[in-house]
């Protein structure tokens, strides 16, 4: 997995969700987004990344990533329920969504350092 791709994909989700707020076409599934197994990072966490499950960083990344997807799924669900103000509030600056996104990025960088260190040993 390219860690930088995982970082960019998770940062881009906010842009995607804000655009979806403005033009809802039911093309995004709340249940698929809420699952942390579908994206490239989730696939890495639960497959080859599980080699690092003994590290605190991997454990924190798995939990934070799971929470990130749960909130993203909740945003989509709210949009589908036409509760756009509530969805918008979840995406607002200082929101839990933004905090989880930032934490995911930080933890991805930390895992990248661990993986790179491991592969150079």
PDB file of C-alpha atoms in Angstrom:
ATOM      1  CA  UNK A   1       0.000   0.000   0.000  1.00  0.00           C
ATOM      2  CA  UNK A   2       1.136   3.519  -0.727  1.00  0.00           C
ATOM      3  CA  UNK A   3       0.670   5.387   2.532  1.00  0.00           C
ATOM      4  CA  UNK A   4       0.489   8.754   0.767  1.00  0.00           C
ATOM      5  CA  UNK A   5      -2.443   7.478  -1.324  1.00  0.00           C
ATOM      6  CA  UNK A   6      -4.247   6.438   1.865  1.00  0.00           C
ATOM      7  CA  UNK A   7      -3.663   9.887   3.368  1.00  0.00           C
ATOM      8  CA  UNK A   8      -4.954  11.684   0.281  1.00  0.00           C
ATOM      9  CA  UNK A   9      -7.983   9.400  -0.010  1.00  0.00           C
ATOM     10  CA  UNK A  10      -9.074  10.126   3.545  1.00  0.00           C
ATOM     11  CA  UNK A  11      -8.489  13.874   3.232  1.00  0.00           C
ATOM     12  CA  UNK A  12     -10.498  13.903  -0.019  1.00  0.00           C
ATOM     13  CA  UNK A  13     -13.528  12.334   1.694  1.00  0.00           C
ATOM     14  CA  UNK A  14     -14.516  15.663   3.254  1.00  0.00           C
ATOM     15  CA  UNK A  15     -14.547  17.309  -0.167  1.00  0.00           C
ATOM     16  CA  UNK A  16     -16.621  14.416  -1.512  1.00  0.00           C
ATOM     17  CA  UNK A  17     -19.111  14.586   1.365  1.00  0.00           C
ATOM     18  CA  UNK A  18     -19.513  18.367   1.081  1.00  0.00           C
ATOM     19  CA  UNK A  19     -20.150  18.004  -2.664  1.00  0.00           C
ATOM     20  CA  UNK A  20     -22.638  15.213  -1.921  1.00  0.00           C
ATOM     21  CA  UNK A  21     -24.464  17.520   0.504  1.00  0.00           C
ATOM     22  CA  UNK A  22     -25.012  19.954  -2.348  1.00  0.00           C
ATOM     23  CA  UNK A  23     -25.985  17.362  -4.948  1.00  0.00           C
ATOM     24  CA  UNK A  24     -27.439  14.242  -3.406  1.00  0.00           C
ATOM     25  CA  UNK A  25     -27.985  11.538  -5.986  1.00  0.00           C
ATOM     26  CA  UNK A  26     -28.000   8.453  -3.722  1.00  0.00           C
ATOM     27  CA  UNK A  27     -24.766   7.284  -5.377  1.00  0.00           C
ATOM     28  CA  UNK A  28     -22.977   6.892  -2.046  1.00  0.00           C
ATOM     29  CA  UNK A  29     -24.038   4.065   0.238  1.00  0.00           C
ATOM     30  CA  UNK A  30     -24.019   4.946   3.935  1.00  0.00           C
ATOM     31  CA  UNK A  31     -23.402   1.326   4.919  1.00  0.00           C
ATOM     32  CA  UNK A  32     -20.459   0.915   2.530  1.00  0.00           C
ATOM     33  CA  UNK A  33     -18.847   4.166   3.683  1.00  0.00           C
ATOM     34  CA  UNK A  34     -19.431   3.233   7.330  1.00  0.00           C
ATOM     35  CA  UNK A  35     -17.385   0.053   6.855  1.00  0.00           C
ATOM     36  CA  UNK A  36     -13.677   0.499   7.466  1.00  0.00           C
ATOM     37  CA  UNK A  37     -12.803  -2.612   5.418  1.00  0.00           C
ATOM     38  CA  UNK A  38     -13.468  -1.295   1.893  1.00  0.00           C
ATOM     39  CA  UNK A  39     -10.870   1.439   1.384  1.00  0.00           C
ATOM     40  CA  UNK A  40      -7.194   0.802   0.639  1.00  0.00           C
ATOM     41  CA  UNK A  41      -6.183   1.632   4.197  1.00  0.00           C
ATOM     42  CA  UNK A  42      -8.805  -0.685   5.686  1.00  0.00           C
ATOM     43  CA  UNK A  43      -7.705  -3.500   3.405  1.00  0.00           C
ATOM     44  CA  UNK A  44      -4.109  -2.943   4.493  1.00  0.00           C
ATOM     45  CA  UNK A  45      -5.017  -2.768   8.207  1.00  0.00           C
ATOM     46  CA  UNK A  46      -6.900  -6.067   8.145  1.00  0.00           C
ATOM     47  CA  UNK A  47      -4.561  -7.926   5.779  1.00  0.00           C
ATOM     48  CA  UNK A  48      -0.837  -7.266   5.446  1.00  0.00           C
ATOM     49  CA  UNK A  49      -0.883  -4.521   8.081  1.00  0.00           C
ATOM     50  CA  UNK A  50      -2.102  -6.984  10.692  1.00  0.00           C
ATOM     51  CA  UNK A  51       1.564  -7.997  10.962  1.00  0.00           C
ATOM     52  CA  UNK A  52       1.902  -4.818  13.075  1.00  0.00           C
ATOM     53  CA  UNK A  53      -1.101  -5.429  15.321  1.00  0.00           C
ATOM     54  CA  UNK A  54       1.207  -5.711  18.322  1.00  0.00           C
ATOM     55  CA  UNK A  55       2.066  -1.992  18.027  1.00  0.00           C
ATOM     56  CA  UNK A  56       0.120   0.730  19.797  1.00  0.00           C
ATOM     57  CA  UNK A  57       0.139   2.758  16.567  1.00  0.00           C
ATOM     58  CA  UNK A  58      -1.583  -0.007  14.578  1.00  0.00           C
ATOM     59  CA  UNK A  59      -4.183  -0.479  17.312  1.00  0.00           C
ATOM     60  CA  UNK A  60      -4.885   3.258  17.482  1.00  0.00           C
ATOM     61  CA  UNK A  61      -5.016   3.500  13.685  1.00  0.00           C
ATOM     62  CA  UNK A  62      -7.514   0.632  13.459  1.00  0.00           C
ATOM     63  CA  UNK A  63      -9.819   2.192  16.071  1.00  0.00           C
ATOM     64  CA  UNK A  64      -9.514   5.757  14.744  1.00  0.00           C
ATOM     65  CA  UNK A  65     -10.026   4.606  11.157  1.00  0.00           C
ATOM     66  CA  UNK A  66     -13.107   2.647  12.211  1.00  0.00           C
ATOM     67  CA  UNK A  67     -14.555   5.737  13.964  1.00  0.00           C
ATOM     68  CA  UNK A  68     -13.738   7.908  10.929  1.00  0.00           C
ATOM     69  CA  UNK A  69     -15.732   5.630   8.636  1.00  0.00           C
ATOM     70  CA  UNK A  70     -18.602   5.384  11.109  1.00  0.00           C
ATOM     71  CA  UNK A  71     -18.946   9.195  11.178  1.00  0.00           C
ATOM     72  CA  UNK A  72     -18.630   9.428   7.379  1.00  0.00           C
ATOM     73  CA  UNK A  73     -21.415   6.840   7.078  1.00  0.00           C
ATOM     74  CA  UNK A  74     -23.520   8.833   9.518  1.00  0.00           C
ATOM     75  CA  UNK A  75     -23.033  11.961   7.386  1.00  0.00           C
ATOM     76  CA  UNK A  76     -24.254  10.100   4.290  1.00  0.00           C
ATOM     77  CA  UNK A  77     -27.195   8.624   6.217  1.00  0.00           C
ATOM     78  CA  UNK A  78     -28.210  12.102   7.426  1.00  0.00           C
ATOM     79  CA  UNK A  79     -27.985  13.440   3.876  1.00  0.00           C
ATOM     80  CA  UNK A  80     -30.227  10.609   2.657  1.00  0.00           C
ATOM     81  CA  UNK A  81     -32.703  11.477   5.444  1.00  0.00           C
ATOM     82  CA  UNK A  82     -32.660  15.090   4.199  1.00  0.00           C
ATOM     83  CA  UNK A  83     -31.090  16.210   7.498  1.00  0.00           C
ATOM     84  CA  UNK A  84     -28.494  18.266   5.718  1.00  0.00           C
ATOM     85  CA  UNK A  85     -27.955  20.795   8.524  1.00  0.00           C
ATOM     86  CA  UNK A  86     -27.054  17.952  10.889  1.00  0.00           C
ATOM     87  CA  UNK A  87     -24.755  16.425   8.274  1.00  0.00           C
ATOM     88  CA  UNK A  88     -23.128  19.799   7.711  1.00  0.00           C
ATOM     89  CA  UNK A  89     -22.562  20.191  11.457  1.00  0.00           C
ATOM     90  CA  UNK A  90     -20.696  16.869  11.522  1.00  0.00           C
ATOM     91  CA  UNK A  91     -18.340  18.211   8.839  1.00  0.00           C
ATOM     92  CA  UNK A  92     -17.859  21.689  10.347  1.00  0.00           C
ATOM     93  CA  UNK A  93     -14.437  22.942  11.451  1.00  0.00           C
ATOM     94  CA  UNK A  94     -13.646  21.601  14.900  1.00  0.00           C
ATOM     95  CA  UNK A  95     -16.001  18.647  14.455  1.00  0.00           C
ATOM     96  CA  UNK A  96     -15.311  15.080  15.490  1.00  0.00           C
ATOM     97  CA  UNK A  97     -15.100  14.144  11.794  1.00  0.00           C
ATOM     98  CA  UNK A  98     -12.252  16.618  11.258  1.00  0.00           C
ATOM     99  CA  UNK A  99     -10.486  15.516  14.432  1.00  0.00           C
ATOM    100  CA  UNK A 100     -10.706  11.861  13.375  1.00  0.00           C
ATOM    101  CA  UNK A 101      -9.468  12.673   9.876  1.00  0.00           C
ATOM    102  CA  UNK A 102      -6.456  14.530  11.288  1.00  0.00           C
ATOM    103  CA  UNK A 103      -5.760  11.730  13.743  1.00  0.00           C
ATOM    104  CA  UNK A 104      -5.982   9.132  10.942  1.00  0.00           C
ATOM    105  CA  UNK A 105      -3.459  11.077   8.877  1.00  0.00           C
ATOM    106  CA  UNK A 106      -1.077  11.354  11.827  1.00  0.00           C
ATOM    107  CA  UNK A 107      -1.379   7.636  12.583  1.00  0.00           C
ATOM    108  CA  UNK A 108      -0.883   6.686   8.920  1.00  0.00           C
ATOM    109  CA  UNK A 109       2.367   8.682   8.931  1.00  0.00           C
ATOM    110  CA  UNK A 110       3.432   6.950  12.150  1.00  0.00           C
ATOM    111  CA  UNK A 111       2.664   3.525  10.676  1.00  0.00           C
ATOM    112  CA  UNK A 112       4.564   4.413   7.523  1.00  0.00           C
ATOM    113  CA  UNK A 113       7.647   5.137   9.639  1.00  0.00           C
ATOM    114  CA  UNK A 114       7.266   1.817  11.460  1.00  0.00           C
ATOM    115  CA  UNK A 115       6.833  -0.124   8.211  1.00  0.00           C
ATOM    116  CA  UNK A 116       9.769   1.652   6.552  1.00  0.00           C
ATOM    117  CA  UNK A 117      11.944   1.036   9.605  1.00  0.00           C
ATOM    118  CA  UNK A 118      10.901  -2.617   9.649  1.00  0.00           C
ATOM    119  CA  UNK A 119      11.665  -3.121   5.956  1.00  0.00           C
ATOM    120  CA  UNK A 120      15.106  -1.509   6.250  1.00  0.00           C
ATOM    121  CA  UNK A 121      16.102  -3.815   9.115  1.00  0.00           C
TER     122      UNK A 121
END
